[in-house]
Amino acid sequence: MAKFSDITQTIGRTPVVRLSKLVRPDVNLYVKLESFNPMASVKDRLAIAVIEEAERTGKLKPGQTVIEATSGNTGIGLAMVCAQRGYPLVIVMAESFSVERHKLMRFLGAKVVLTPAAERGSGMLAKAVELAKAHGWFLTRQFENEANADIHSRTTAREILDDFAGERLDWWVTGFGTGGTLRGVARVLRAERPTTKIAVAEPDNSPLLGSGITQQVNPDGTYPGAHPAFRPHLMQGWSPDFISKLTADAIAAGHVDRILPINGRKALDTTRDLATKEGIFAGITSGAALSGAIDICNASLPGTTVLCMIPDTGERYLSTPLFADMPADMDAEETDISRSTPNYRFDVRPAPAPAKPAAAEPEIPVKADAAAFVEKALGSAEEPVVMFALEWCEFCWAARKLFTRAGVKYRSVDLDSFEYQKDDRGGDIRRALYAKTGMKTIPQIFIGGKLVGGSTDLLEAWKQGKAQDMLKEKSVAFTAPAPGFDPYSLLPTWLQAR
Ligand code: PMP
């Protein structure tokens, strides 16, 4: 491993790994793991390519906003590159793509504009064009930008040639979204490894290529509605509702030897097999492409060598059908394991601790300054809402979330925070609180000096409107929560489930 001058320098040079469990031992099935890129997908390559090309040609000025329409991975890659290079980024994305994707992009500092699912891929693209025009932003045009295909010719294709130098490579298998991978790699393979055949996988229920129907394109490069063979499918990142220019170019150049229709259920099962049998954690299009590669292997002579692209990681799919059957709680088998030994179980109460004669706890006297601190905090006219809390306790967070949601300004005295640990100041305040309220638990929440109680007491008081009455009495502003809002939904999920 070398040292790198910045994160973008780590893009590419992804490993090729042999699979041994999913095919007969006399064929060689390899996968190229694009999840080893810094943001864990093949689209990191495109991201650095389009930004550097635009910088070089002056299309992108320092500080100018970058915009793109994307199903996610391009946006995540661009968010990484734009964060590192200092460009603001706006991503346009159909609402139907998994929520972890937009959260990731926002975490990296991008703005995400959602478009209605009903308007599909072409709708989100049209929105990006409209925004770019209106604001003078730089649109990366991933679907037709030659820099997208070029980076794959310069990097992905060269890596493959190097890794298979002097060895057989009978088939290279990929899917297509923008077609950047396909267009860029295929033309190099055709020129330098003409015996390698190229297979392109697509969803069997959405056979854009399989239909043989060419894509209609408006004079301005946009598309007049969806391709007639397009149907919604679960392979996020593949087959938008149009055949992009880069994909069409690869087809027109005769670079595709076979089209592989892939069944959705099989794609999910193969993604799961790749994880459970080979320990390789990948996304849905990876399992989809691999399912096609396995079909090729199964129909091939001994010695056949197949390389399949694995475009991204599985972590991006937690809220999708890929994880739909993954229980969040213990299944029957796991419950049996739990019950196979006597302790630490949900169905058996812990045995009561053997009774010991209660050793009198040493009585630490309440310190006058701690008691004064509590009185002062509770008597404050500027901050009538006070909670004595623990910094990262989940119950305290439930109370904080309620106040934040209702727009209530509050003071949180975090007794275990760094600030209050010195000379056990937090402990002193806790003892002073106990002397005052008789409550040992934290948080203790007060409105206008009156004790509401702990976290669930506050949630209950809010549910009944009593907390709001106390706030009104002290003229503390708050907003009424949305109808149907249940304060208890703010408690940690592990607590709500039981
Ligand atoms: N798989 C996934 C998960 C993707 O995000 C993409 C890119 N949209 C692809 C495959 C296809 O890659 P390309 O755009 O280079 O055709």
Short mmCIF file of C-alpha atoms and ligand atoms in Angstrom, two decimals:
data_model
loop_
_atom_site.label_atom_id
_atom_site.label_comp_id
_atom_site.label_asym_id
_atom_site.label_seq_id
_atom_site.Cartn_x
_atom_site.Cartn_y
_atom_site.Cartn_z
CA MET A 1 0.00 0.00 0.00
CA ALA A 2 1.32 3.40 -0.96
CA LYS A 3 0.68 6.76 0.67
CA PHE A 4 -1.76 8.96 -1.22
CA SER A 5 -1.92 12.74 -1.45
CA ASP A 6 -5.73 12.81 -1.22
CA ILE A 7 -8.68 10.40 -1.25
CA THR A 8 -9.34 10.72 -4.99
CA GLN A 9 -5.93 9.17 -5.69
CA THR A 10 -7.15 5.89 -4.21
CA ILE A 11 -9.79 5.39 -6.92
CA GLY A 12 -9.33 2.35 -9.18
CA ARG A 13 -6.86 -0.56 -9.15
CA THR A 14 -9.63 -2.77 -7.76
CA PRO A 15 -8.96 -6.43 -6.98
CA VAL A 16 -10.02 -9.43 -9.03
CA VAL A 17 -11.05 -12.42 -6.90
CA ARG A 18 -11.69 -16.01 -7.95
CA LEU A 19 -14.96 -17.61 -6.88
CA SER A 20 -14.79 -21.28 -6.01
CA LYS A 21 -18.19 -22.19 -4.60
CA LEU A 22 -20.71 -21.02 -7.16
CA VAL A 23 -19.53 -22.87 -10.29
CA ARG A 24 -17.98 -26.21 -11.30
CA PRO A 25 -14.32 -26.47 -10.35
CA ASP A 26 -13.20 -26.86 -13.98
CA VAL A 27 -14.24 -23.33 -15.00
CA ASN A 28 -12.63 -20.12 -13.76
CA LEU A 29 -15.05 -17.48 -12.55
CA TYR A 30 -13.55 -14.19 -11.38
CA VAL A 31 -15.16 -11.02 -10.07
CA LYS A 32 -13.75 -7.49 -10.21
CA LEU A 33 -14.70 -5.80 -6.95
CA GLU A 34 -15.50 -2.14 -7.61
CA SER A 35 -16.63 -1.92 -3.98
CA PHE A 36 -12.94 -1.40 -3.14
CA ASN A 37 -13.19 2.17 -4.44
CA PRO A 38 -13.24 4.81 -1.67
CA MET A 39 -16.99 5.33 -1.78
CA ALA A 40 -17.48 1.66 -2.56
CA SER A 41 -18.75 1.76 -6.13
CA VAL A 42 -17.61 1.78 -9.75
CA LYS A 43 -18.96 5.32 -10.07
CA ASP A 44 -16.03 6.83 -8.19
CA ARG A 45 -14.09 6.39 -11.42
CA LEU A 46 -16.63 8.43 -13.37
CA ALA A 47 -16.79 11.07 -10.65
CA ILE A 48 -13.10 11.92 -10.69
CA ALA A 49 -13.00 11.66 -14.50
CA VAL A 50 -15.81 14.12 -15.24
CA ILE A 51 -14.56 16.64 -12.68
CA GLU A 52 -10.94 16.53 -13.83
CA GLU A 53 -11.92 16.75 -17.50
CA ALA A 54 -14.14 19.75 -16.80
CA GLU A 55 -11.39 21.42 -14.78
CA ARG A 56 -8.89 20.84 -17.58
CA THR A 57 -11.16 22.21 -20.31
CA GLY A 58 -12.40 25.14 -18.23
CA LYS A 59 -16.05 23.95 -18.25
CA LEU A 60 -15.93 23.94 -14.46
CA LYS A 61 -14.76 27.09 -12.68
CA PRO A 62 -13.38 27.15 -9.13
CA GLY A 63 -16.27 27.19 -6.67
CA GLN A 64 -18.91 26.55 -9.35
CA THR A 65 -21.81 24.29 -8.37
CA VAL A 66 -21.85 20.81 -9.91
CA ILE A 67 -25.17 19.04 -10.63
CA GLU A 68 -26.12 15.56 -11.79
CA ALA A 69 -29.11 13.23 -11.99
CA THR A 70 -28.27 9.86 -10.49
CA SER A 71 -29.66 6.72 -8.92
CA GLY A 72 -27.14 7.15 -6.14
CA ASN A 73 -23.67 5.77 -6.72
CA THR A 74 -22.67 8.59 -9.08
CA GLY A 75 -23.96 11.09 -6.55
CA ILE A 76 -22.02 9.45 -3.74
CA GLY A 77 -18.83 9.39 -5.82
CA LEU A 78 -19.32 13.00 -6.93
CA ALA A 79 -20.05 14.01 -3.33
CA MET A 80 -16.66 12.59 -2.29
CA VAL A 81 -14.78 14.27 -5.17
CA CYS A 82 -16.61 17.61 -4.81
CA ALA A 83 -16.04 17.62 -1.04
CA GLN A 84 -12.32 17.04 -1.57
CA ARG A 85 -12.06 19.60 -4.40
CA GLY A 86 -14.31 22.22 -2.81
CA TYR A 87 -17.24 22.33 -5.26
CA PRO A 88 -20.83 22.64 -4.02
CA LEU A 89 -22.90 19.73 -5.36
CA VAL A 90 -26.60 19.27 -6.11
CA ILE A 91 -27.87 15.76 -6.82
CA VAL A 92 -31.26 15.08 -8.44
CA MET A 93 -32.66 11.69 -7.58
CA ALA A 94 -35.99 9.87 -7.97
CA GLU A 95 -37.64 9.34 -4.58
CA SER A 96 -37.77 5.57 -5.18
CA PHE A 97 -34.03 5.02 -4.74
CA SER A 98 -32.96 3.75 -1.34
CA VAL A 99 -32.95 6.29 1.47
CA GLU A 100 -29.44 5.35 2.66
CA ARG A 101 -28.18 6.79 -0.63
CA HIS A 102 -29.49 10.31 -0.16
CA LYS A 103 -28.49 10.35 3.47
CA LEU A 104 -24.93 9.37 2.48
CA MET A 105 -24.73 12.20 -0.05
CA ARG A 106 -26.01 14.76 2.42
CA PHE A 107 -23.46 13.48 4.97
CA LEU A 108 -20.76 14.30 2.42
CA GLY A 109 -22.14 17.82 2.11
CA ALA A 110 -24.24 17.52 -1.06
CA LYS A 111 -27.78 18.86 -1.52
CA VAL A 112 -30.27 16.25 -2.74
CA VAL A 113 -33.36 17.21 -4.76
CA LEU A 114 -35.89 14.39 -5.05
CA THR A 115 -38.19 13.92 -8.05
CA PRO A 116 -41.46 11.95 -8.15
CA ALA A 117 -40.95 8.22 -8.74
CA ALA A 118 -43.67 8.27 -11.41
CA GLU A 119 -41.45 10.47 -13.61
CA ARG A 120 -38.69 7.84 -13.58
CA GLY A 121 -35.09 8.26 -14.69
CA SER A 122 -35.87 10.56 -17.60
CA GLY A 123 -37.78 12.87 -15.23
CA MET A 124 -34.89 13.25 -12.82
CA LEU A 125 -32.55 13.88 -15.74
CA ALA A 126 -34.85 16.59 -17.18
CA LYS A 127 -34.98 18.24 -13.73
CA ALA A 128 -31.18 18.33 -13.54
CA VAL A 129 -30.99 19.91 -17.01
CA GLU A 130 -33.60 22.50 -16.00
CA LEU A 131 -31.77 23.40 -12.76
CA ALA A 132 -28.37 23.57 -14.49
CA LYS A 133 -29.76 25.94 -17.13
CA ALA A 134 -31.59 28.14 -14.65
CA HIS A 135 -28.62 28.56 -12.27
CA GLY A 136 -25.59 28.22 -14.54
CA TRP A 137 -24.42 25.06 -12.79
CA PHE A 138 -22.08 22.49 -14.32
CA LEU A 139 -24.06 19.40 -15.38
CA THR A 140 -21.76 16.38 -15.58
CA ARG A 141 -23.98 14.57 -18.14
CA GLN A 142 -22.86 11.12 -17.07
CA PHE A 143 -25.05 9.38 -19.64
CA GLU A 144 -23.28 10.90 -22.64
CA ASN A 145 -20.04 12.35 -21.24
CA GLU A 146 -17.15 10.73 -23.10
CA ALA A 147 -14.99 11.26 -20.00
CA ASN A 148 -17.15 8.55 -18.38
CA ALA A 149 -16.21 5.97 -21.03
CA ASP A 150 -12.62 7.26 -21.32
CA ILE A 151 -11.80 6.66 -17.65
CA HIS A 152 -12.89 3.04 -18.05
CA SER A 153 -10.69 2.69 -21.16
CA ARG A 154 -7.74 4.22 -19.29
CA THR A 155 -8.17 2.45 -15.95
CA THR A 156 -10.72 -0.42 -15.69
CA ALA A 157 -9.80 -1.92 -19.07
CA ARG A 158 -6.04 -1.62 -18.45
CA GLU A 159 -6.39 -3.26 -15.04
CA ILE A 160 -8.23 -6.18 -16.66
CA LEU A 161 -5.60 -6.52 -19.42
CA ASP A 162 -2.82 -6.52 -16.81
CA ASP A 163 -4.56 -9.01 -14.52
CA PHE A 164 -5.23 -11.48 -17.37
CA ALA A 165 -2.00 -10.94 -19.32
CA GLY A 166 -0.85 -14.28 -20.67
CA GLU A 167 -4.03 -16.04 -19.44
CA ARG A 168 -7.33 -16.94 -21.00
CA LEU A 169 -10.22 -14.54 -20.73
CA ASP A 170 -13.17 -15.95 -22.63
CA TRP A 171 -15.99 -13.72 -21.36
CA TRP A 172 -16.31 -10.33 -19.73
CA VAL A 173 -19.73 -9.74 -18.14
CA THR A 174 -21.20 -6.36 -17.18
CA GLY A 175 -24.53 -4.58 -16.87
CA PHE A 176 -25.25 -1.07 -17.98
CA GLY A 177 -26.57 2.10 -16.42
CA THR A 178 -24.84 4.97 -18.15
CA GLY A 179 -22.99 2.42 -20.22
CA GLY A 180 -19.68 4.02 -19.22
CA THR A 181 -18.19 0.76 -17.99
CA LEU A 182 -19.46 -1.11 -21.05
CA ARG A 183 -18.39 1.45 -23.64
CA GLY A 184 -15.00 2.16 -22.10
CA VAL A 185 -13.89 -1.39 -21.37
CA ALA A 186 -15.43 -3.07 -24.44
CA ARG A 187 -13.59 -1.00 -27.01
CA VAL A 188 -10.21 -1.73 -25.41
CA LEU A 189 -10.95 -5.46 -25.12
CA ARG A 190 -12.06 -5.56 -28.77
CA ALA A 191 -8.82 -3.91 -29.86
CA GLU A 192 -6.41 -5.75 -27.58
CA ARG A 193 -8.16 -9.02 -26.61
CA PRO A 194 -10.37 -9.73 -29.63
CA THR A 195 -11.01 -13.31 -28.51
CA THR A 196 -12.71 -12.14 -25.30
CA LYS A 197 -16.48 -12.12 -25.75
CA ILE A 198 -18.59 -9.42 -24.13
CA ALA A 199 -21.92 -10.13 -22.42
CA VAL A 200 -24.29 -7.44 -21.19
CA ALA A 201 -26.88 -8.27 -18.55
CA GLU A 202 -30.21 -6.48 -18.11
CA PRO A 203 -33.42 -7.13 -16.11
CA ASP A 204 -35.53 -9.80 -17.88
CA ASN A 205 -38.72 -7.80 -17.34
CA SER A 206 -37.23 -4.63 -18.82
CA PRO A 207 -35.45 -5.77 -21.99
CA LEU A 208 -34.31 -2.44 -23.45
CA LEU A 209 -31.50 -4.09 -25.40
CA GLY A 210 -33.20 -7.45 -25.83
CA SER A 211 -36.21 -5.82 -27.50
CA GLY A 212 -33.99 -4.58 -30.35
CA ILE A 213 -35.98 -1.32 -30.33
CA THR A 214 -33.64 1.65 -30.80
CA GLN A 215 -33.90 4.68 -28.54
CA GLN A 216 -35.66 7.81 -29.79
CA VAL A 217 -33.76 10.98 -28.92
CA ASN A 218 -34.92 14.61 -29.10
CA PRO A 219 -32.67 17.10 -30.95
CA ASP A 220 -31.58 18.56 -27.57
CA GLY A 221 -30.40 15.13 -26.35
CA THR A 222 -33.37 14.50 -24.01
CA TYR A 223 -35.66 11.51 -24.44
CA PRO A 224 -39.30 11.61 -25.57
CA GLY A 225 -40.80 9.45 -22.79
CA ALA A 226 -39.77 6.01 -21.64
CA HIS A 227 -38.32 3.33 -23.94
CA PRO A 228 -41.27 1.08 -24.92
CA ALA A 229 -39.65 -2.01 -23.35
CA PHE A 230 -38.92 -0.32 -20.02
CA ARG A 231 -40.62 -1.70 -16.90
CA PRO A 232 -39.82 -0.90 -13.27
CA HIS A 233 -37.19 -3.33 -11.96
CA LEU A 234 -35.22 -3.76 -8.76
CA MET A 235 -31.71 -3.44 -10.14
CA GLN A 236 -30.97 0.09 -8.98
CA GLY A 237 -28.23 1.54 -11.16
CA TRP A 238 -29.02 -0.55 -14.21
CA SER A 239 -31.28 0.10 -17.19
CA PRO A 240 -32.81 3.53 -16.70
CA ASP A 241 -35.93 4.06 -18.81
CA PHE A 242 -33.81 4.96 -21.83
CA ILE A 243 -30.76 3.59 -23.66
CA SER A 244 -28.02 6.14 -23.03
CA LYS A 245 -25.75 7.43 -25.75
CA LEU A 246 -22.74 5.59 -24.34
CA THR A 247 -24.66 2.30 -24.31
CA ALA A 248 -26.07 2.86 -27.80
CA ASP A 249 -22.56 3.62 -29.08
CA ALA A 250 -21.24 0.32 -27.69
CA ILE A 251 -24.07 -1.59 -29.39
CA ALA A 252 -23.61 0.27 -32.67
CA ALA A 253 -19.89 -0.49 -32.61
CA GLY A 254 -20.71 -4.21 -32.40
CA HIS A 255 -19.12 -4.55 -28.99
CA VAL A 256 -21.84 -6.70 -27.46
CA ASP A 257 -21.75 -10.43 -28.23
CA ARG A 258 -24.57 -11.54 -25.97
CA ILE A 259 -27.42 -10.00 -24.02
CA LEU A 260 -28.25 -11.80 -20.76
CA PRO A 261 -31.81 -11.34 -19.43
CA ILE A 262 -31.67 -11.60 -15.62
CA ASN A 263 -34.55 -12.60 -13.37
CA GLY A 264 -35.04 -10.36 -10.32
CA ARG A 265 -35.48 -13.19 -7.81
CA LYS A 266 -32.36 -14.89 -9.16
CA ALA A 267 -30.42 -11.63 -8.84
CA LEU A 268 -31.34 -11.38 -5.15
CA ASP A 269 -30.55 -15.05 -4.50
CA THR A 270 -27.17 -14.78 -6.24
CA THR A 271 -26.29 -11.63 -4.28
CA ARG A 272 -27.08 -13.61 -1.12
CA ASP A 273 -25.05 -16.64 -2.32
CA LEU A 274 -22.07 -14.38 -3.03
CA ALA A 275 -22.24 -13.14 0.57
CA THR A 276 -22.93 -16.42 2.38
CA LYS A 277 -20.75 -18.73 0.29
CA GLU A 278 -17.88 -16.50 -0.81
CA GLY A 279 -17.95 -13.79 1.89
CA ILE A 280 -18.29 -11.06 -0.73
CA PHE A 281 -20.79 -8.36 0.20
CA ALA A 282 -22.21 -6.68 -2.89
CA GLY A 283 -25.26 -4.89 -4.27
CA ILE A 284 -28.16 -6.16 -6.37
CA THR A 285 -26.68 -5.43 -9.80
CA SER A 286 -23.62 -7.40 -8.73
CA GLY A 287 -25.68 -10.50 -8.00
CA ALA A 288 -27.62 -9.86 -11.21
CA ALA A 289 -24.51 -9.71 -13.40
CA LEU A 290 -23.03 -12.68 -11.55
CA SER A 291 -26.14 -14.74 -12.16
CA GLY A 292 -25.58 -14.17 -15.89
CA ALA A 293 -21.88 -15.01 -15.54
CA ILE A 294 -22.75 -18.27 -13.74
CA ASP A 295 -25.15 -19.20 -16.57
CA ILE A 296 -22.30 -18.70 -19.05
CA CYS A 297 -19.97 -20.84 -16.90
CA ASN A 298 -22.57 -23.60 -16.63
CA ALA A 299 -22.91 -23.75 -20.42
CA SER A 300 -19.16 -23.61 -21.12
CA LEU A 301 -16.41 -26.14 -21.68
CA PRO A 302 -13.84 -26.90 -18.97
CA GLY A 303 -11.10 -24.30 -18.73
CA THR A 304 -13.38 -21.41 -19.65
CA THR A 305 -12.47 -18.16 -17.87
CA VAL A 306 -15.12 -15.55 -17.11
CA LEU A 307 -14.72 -12.15 -15.45
CA CYS A 308 -17.78 -10.41 -13.99
CA MET A 309 -18.04 -6.79 -12.81
CA ILE A 310 -19.22 -6.27 -9.20
CA PRO A 311 -20.25 -2.58 -9.25
CA ASP A 312 -20.89 -1.84 -5.56
CA THR A 313 -21.35 -2.90 -1.94
CA GLY A 314 -24.45 -4.34 -0.26
CA GLU A 315 -24.60 -1.75 2.51
CA ARG A 316 -26.41 0.59 0.16
CA TYR A 317 -29.46 -1.72 0.04
CA LEU A 318 -30.57 -2.14 3.65
CA SER A 319 -34.00 -0.64 2.89
CA THR A 320 -34.52 -2.55 -0.38
CA PRO A 321 -35.88 -6.01 -1.30
CA LEU A 322 -32.34 -7.39 -0.83
CA PHE A 323 -32.81 -7.17 2.94
CA ALA A 324 -36.58 -7.69 3.00
CA ASP A 325 -36.27 -11.19 4.47
CA MET A 326 -33.61 -10.23 7.02
CA PRO A 327 -35.31 -10.27 10.42
CA ALA A 328 -34.46 -7.44 12.80
CA ASP A 329 -35.12 -9.76 15.73
CA MET A 330 -34.12 -13.34 16.60
CA ASP A 331 -35.65 -16.05 14.40
CA ALA A 332 -36.71 -19.48 15.71
CA GLU A 333 -33.24 -20.97 15.33
CA GLU A 334 -31.60 -18.05 17.15
CA THR A 335 -34.20 -18.27 19.92
CA ASP A 336 -33.36 -21.97 20.32
CA ILE A 337 -29.67 -21.08 20.67
CA SER A 338 -30.59 -18.48 23.30
CA ARG A 339 -32.66 -21.04 25.23
CA SER A 340 -29.96 -23.71 25.12
CA THR A 341 -28.28 -22.19 28.22
CA PRO A 342 -30.04 -20.93 31.36
CA ASN A 343 -29.19 -17.23 31.65
CA TYR A 344 -29.42 -13.87 29.85
CA ARG A 345 -32.71 -14.73 28.10
CA PHE A 346 -35.87 -12.80 27.37
CA ASP A 347 -38.17 -15.59 28.54
CA VAL A 348 -36.58 -16.12 31.96
CA ARG A 349 -36.29 -13.44 34.59
CA PRO A 350 -32.86 -13.14 36.15
CA ALA A 351 -32.71 -15.00 39.48
CA PRO A 352 -32.94 -12.52 42.37
CA ALA A 353 -29.56 -11.73 43.83
CA PRO A 354 -28.98 -13.57 47.15
CA ALA A 355 -30.18 -11.34 49.97
CA LYS A 356 -27.29 -9.67 51.72
CA PRO A 357 -27.64 -7.66 54.87
CA ALA A 358 -27.87 -4.16 53.46
CA ALA A 359 -24.60 -2.43 54.09
CA ALA A 360 -25.46 1.13 54.81
CA GLU A 361 -24.36 3.28 51.89
CA PRO A 362 -21.99 5.89 53.13
CA GLU A 363 -24.03 9.05 53.27
CA ILE A 364 -22.29 11.75 51.25
CA PRO A 365 -23.62 15.07 52.41
CA VAL A 366 -25.20 17.35 49.84
CA LYS A 367 -22.82 20.14 49.01
CA ALA A 368 -24.25 23.60 49.43
CA ASP A 369 -22.85 24.89 46.14
CA ALA A 370 -24.37 21.93 44.21
CA ALA A 371 -27.77 22.56 45.84
CA ALA A 372 -27.42 26.24 44.99
CA PHE A 373 -26.54 25.32 41.39
CA VAL A 374 -29.75 23.25 41.09
CA GLU A 375 -31.89 26.02 42.62
CA LYS A 376 -30.38 28.63 40.34
CA ALA A 377 -30.92 26.48 37.24
CA LEU A 378 -34.55 25.81 38.22
CA GLY A 379 -35.24 29.43 39.04
CA SER A 380 -33.93 30.80 35.74
CA ALA A 381 -36.42 33.02 33.95
CA GLU A 382 -34.40 32.90 30.69
CA GLU A 383 -34.26 29.11 30.60
CA PRO A 384 -37.46 27.78 32.16
CA VAL A 385 -37.05 24.32 30.56
CA VAL A 386 -34.18 22.41 32.17
CA MET A 387 -33.20 18.78 32.00
CA PHE A 388 -30.55 17.16 34.15
CA ALA A 389 -29.28 14.47 31.82
CA LEU A 390 -26.57 12.05 30.77
CA GLU A 391 -24.86 13.11 27.58
CA TRP A 392 -25.50 10.04 25.38
CA CYS A 393 -28.25 8.20 27.26
CA GLU A 394 -31.00 7.15 24.84
CA PHE A 395 -33.82 8.19 27.17
CA CYS A 396 -32.31 11.65 27.47
CA TRP A 397 -32.15 11.79 23.68
CA ALA A 398 -35.85 10.90 23.45
CA ALA A 399 -36.63 13.94 25.62
CA ARG A 400 -34.28 16.15 23.59
CA LYS A 401 -35.88 14.96 20.35
CA LEU A 402 -39.33 15.85 21.66
CA PHE A 403 -38.25 19.37 22.60
CA THR A 404 -36.43 19.83 19.30
CA ARG A 405 -39.41 18.61 17.29
CA ALA A 406 -41.73 20.97 19.17
CA GLY A 407 -39.30 23.87 18.81
CA VAL A 408 -38.91 24.20 22.60
CA LYS A 409 -35.71 25.85 23.77
CA TYR A 410 -34.23 23.92 26.67
CA ARG A 411 -31.12 23.67 28.77
CA SER A 412 -29.52 20.24 29.19
CA VAL A 413 -27.13 19.87 32.11
CA ASP A 414 -25.19 16.76 31.11
CA LEU A 415 -23.95 15.38 34.41
CA ASP A 416 -21.54 12.82 32.92
CA SER A 417 -20.07 15.15 30.29
CA PHE A 418 -16.41 16.10 30.38
CA GLU A 419 -17.33 19.49 31.79
CA TYR A 420 -19.09 18.05 34.85
CA GLN A 421 -16.66 15.20 35.57
CA LYS A 422 -14.05 17.40 37.24
CA ASP A 423 -14.06 16.80 41.01
CA ASP A 424 -17.25 14.76 40.51
CA ARG A 425 -19.32 17.89 40.06
CA GLY A 426 -21.94 15.81 38.21
CA GLY A 427 -22.17 13.46 41.22
CA ASP A 428 -22.59 16.41 43.59
CA ILE A 429 -25.42 17.82 41.48
CA ARG A 430 -27.05 14.39 41.28
CA ARG A 431 -27.03 14.11 45.10
CA ALA A 432 -28.48 17.60 45.40
CA LEU A 433 -31.23 16.62 42.94
CA TYR A 434 -32.02 13.46 44.90
CA ALA A 435 -32.30 15.44 48.10
CA LYS A 436 -34.76 17.74 46.36
CA THR A 437 -36.88 15.33 44.28
CA GLY A 438 -36.36 11.92 45.91
CA MET A 439 -35.68 10.60 42.37
CA LYS A 440 -32.50 8.65 41.73
CA THR A 441 -32.95 8.20 37.98
CA ILE A 442 -31.79 10.55 35.24
CA PRO A 443 -33.02 12.45 33.28
CA GLN A 444 -35.01 14.74 35.52
CA ILE A 445 -36.94 17.29 33.53
CA PHE A 446 -38.32 20.56 34.88
CA ILE A 447 -40.56 23.22 33.38
CA GLY A 448 -40.68 26.53 35.23
CA GLY A 449 -38.99 24.93 38.26
CA LYS A 450 -41.66 22.18 38.48
CA LEU A 451 -40.59 18.55 38.11
CA VAL A 452 -42.20 16.82 35.11
CA GLY A 453 -40.28 13.61 35.84
CA GLY A 454 -38.10 11.35 33.70
CA SER A 455 -38.13 10.71 29.97
CA THR A 456 -41.31 8.61 29.79
CA ASP A 457 -43.04 10.98 32.26
CA LEU A 458 -42.34 13.80 29.82
CA LEU A 459 -43.60 11.78 26.84
CA GLU A 460 -46.79 10.90 28.76
CA ALA A 461 -47.27 14.50 29.92
CA TRP A 462 -46.89 15.60 26.31
CA LYS A 463 -49.38 12.99 25.12
CA GLN A 464 -51.93 14.27 27.63
CA GLY A 465 -51.21 17.92 26.89
CA LYS A 466 -50.03 18.60 30.45
CA ALA A 467 -46.48 19.47 29.42
CA GLN A 468 -47.88 21.95 26.88
CA ASP A 469 -49.99 23.56 29.65
CA MET A 470 -46.87 23.97 31.78
CA LEU A 471 -45.05 25.56 28.86
CA LYS A 472 -47.93 27.97 28.21
CA GLU A 473 -47.99 28.95 31.86
CA LYS A 474 -44.35 30.02 31.55
CA SER A 475 -44.91 31.58 28.07
CA VAL A 476 -42.49 29.14 26.43
CA ALA A 477 -43.07 28.96 22.68
CA PHE A 478 -43.71 25.58 21.05
CA THR A 479 -45.28 24.24 17.88
CA ALA A 480 -48.07 21.68 17.94
CA PRO A 481 -46.80 18.35 16.58
CA ALA A 482 -48.30 16.83 13.42
CA PRO A 483 -51.62 15.04 13.92
CA GLY A 484 -51.13 11.40 14.88
CA PHE A 485 -47.67 12.04 16.33
CA ASP A 486 -46.94 9.59 19.14
CA PRO A 487 -44.32 10.91 21.58
CA TYR A 488 -43.43 7.32 22.50
CA SER A 489 -42.13 6.82 18.96
CA LEU A 490 -39.11 8.87 20.06
CA LEU A 491 -37.96 6.17 22.46
CA PRO A 492 -35.18 3.87 21.26
CA THR A 493 -36.54 1.24 18.85
CA TRP A 494 -35.22 -1.68 20.92
CA LEU A 495 -37.45 -0.50 23.73
CA GLN A 496 -40.55 -0.05 21.59
CA ALA A 497 -40.27 -3.60 20.19
CA ARG A 498 -40.78 -5.32 23.57
N1 PMP B 1 -24.51 -1.07 -10.87
C1 PMP B 1 -24.74 -0.06 -10.05
C2 PMP B 1 -25.14 -0.37 -8.64
C3 PMP B 1 -24.62 1.26 -10.50
O1 PMP B 1 -24.88 2.27 -9.65
C4 PMP B 1 -24.26 1.51 -11.84
C5 PMP B 1 -24.14 2.90 -12.33
N2 PMP B 1 -25.37 3.55 -12.55
C6 PMP B 1 -24.03 0.41 -12.68
C7 PMP B 1 -24.16 -0.85 -12.15
C8 PMP B 1 -23.71 0.59 -14.16
O2 PMP B 1 -22.50 1.25 -14.45
P1 PMP B 1 -22.40 2.18 -15.71
O3 PMP B 1 -23.10 3.47 -15.42
O4 PMP B 1 -20.93 2.38 -15.93
O5 PMP B 1 -23.06 1.51 -16.87
#
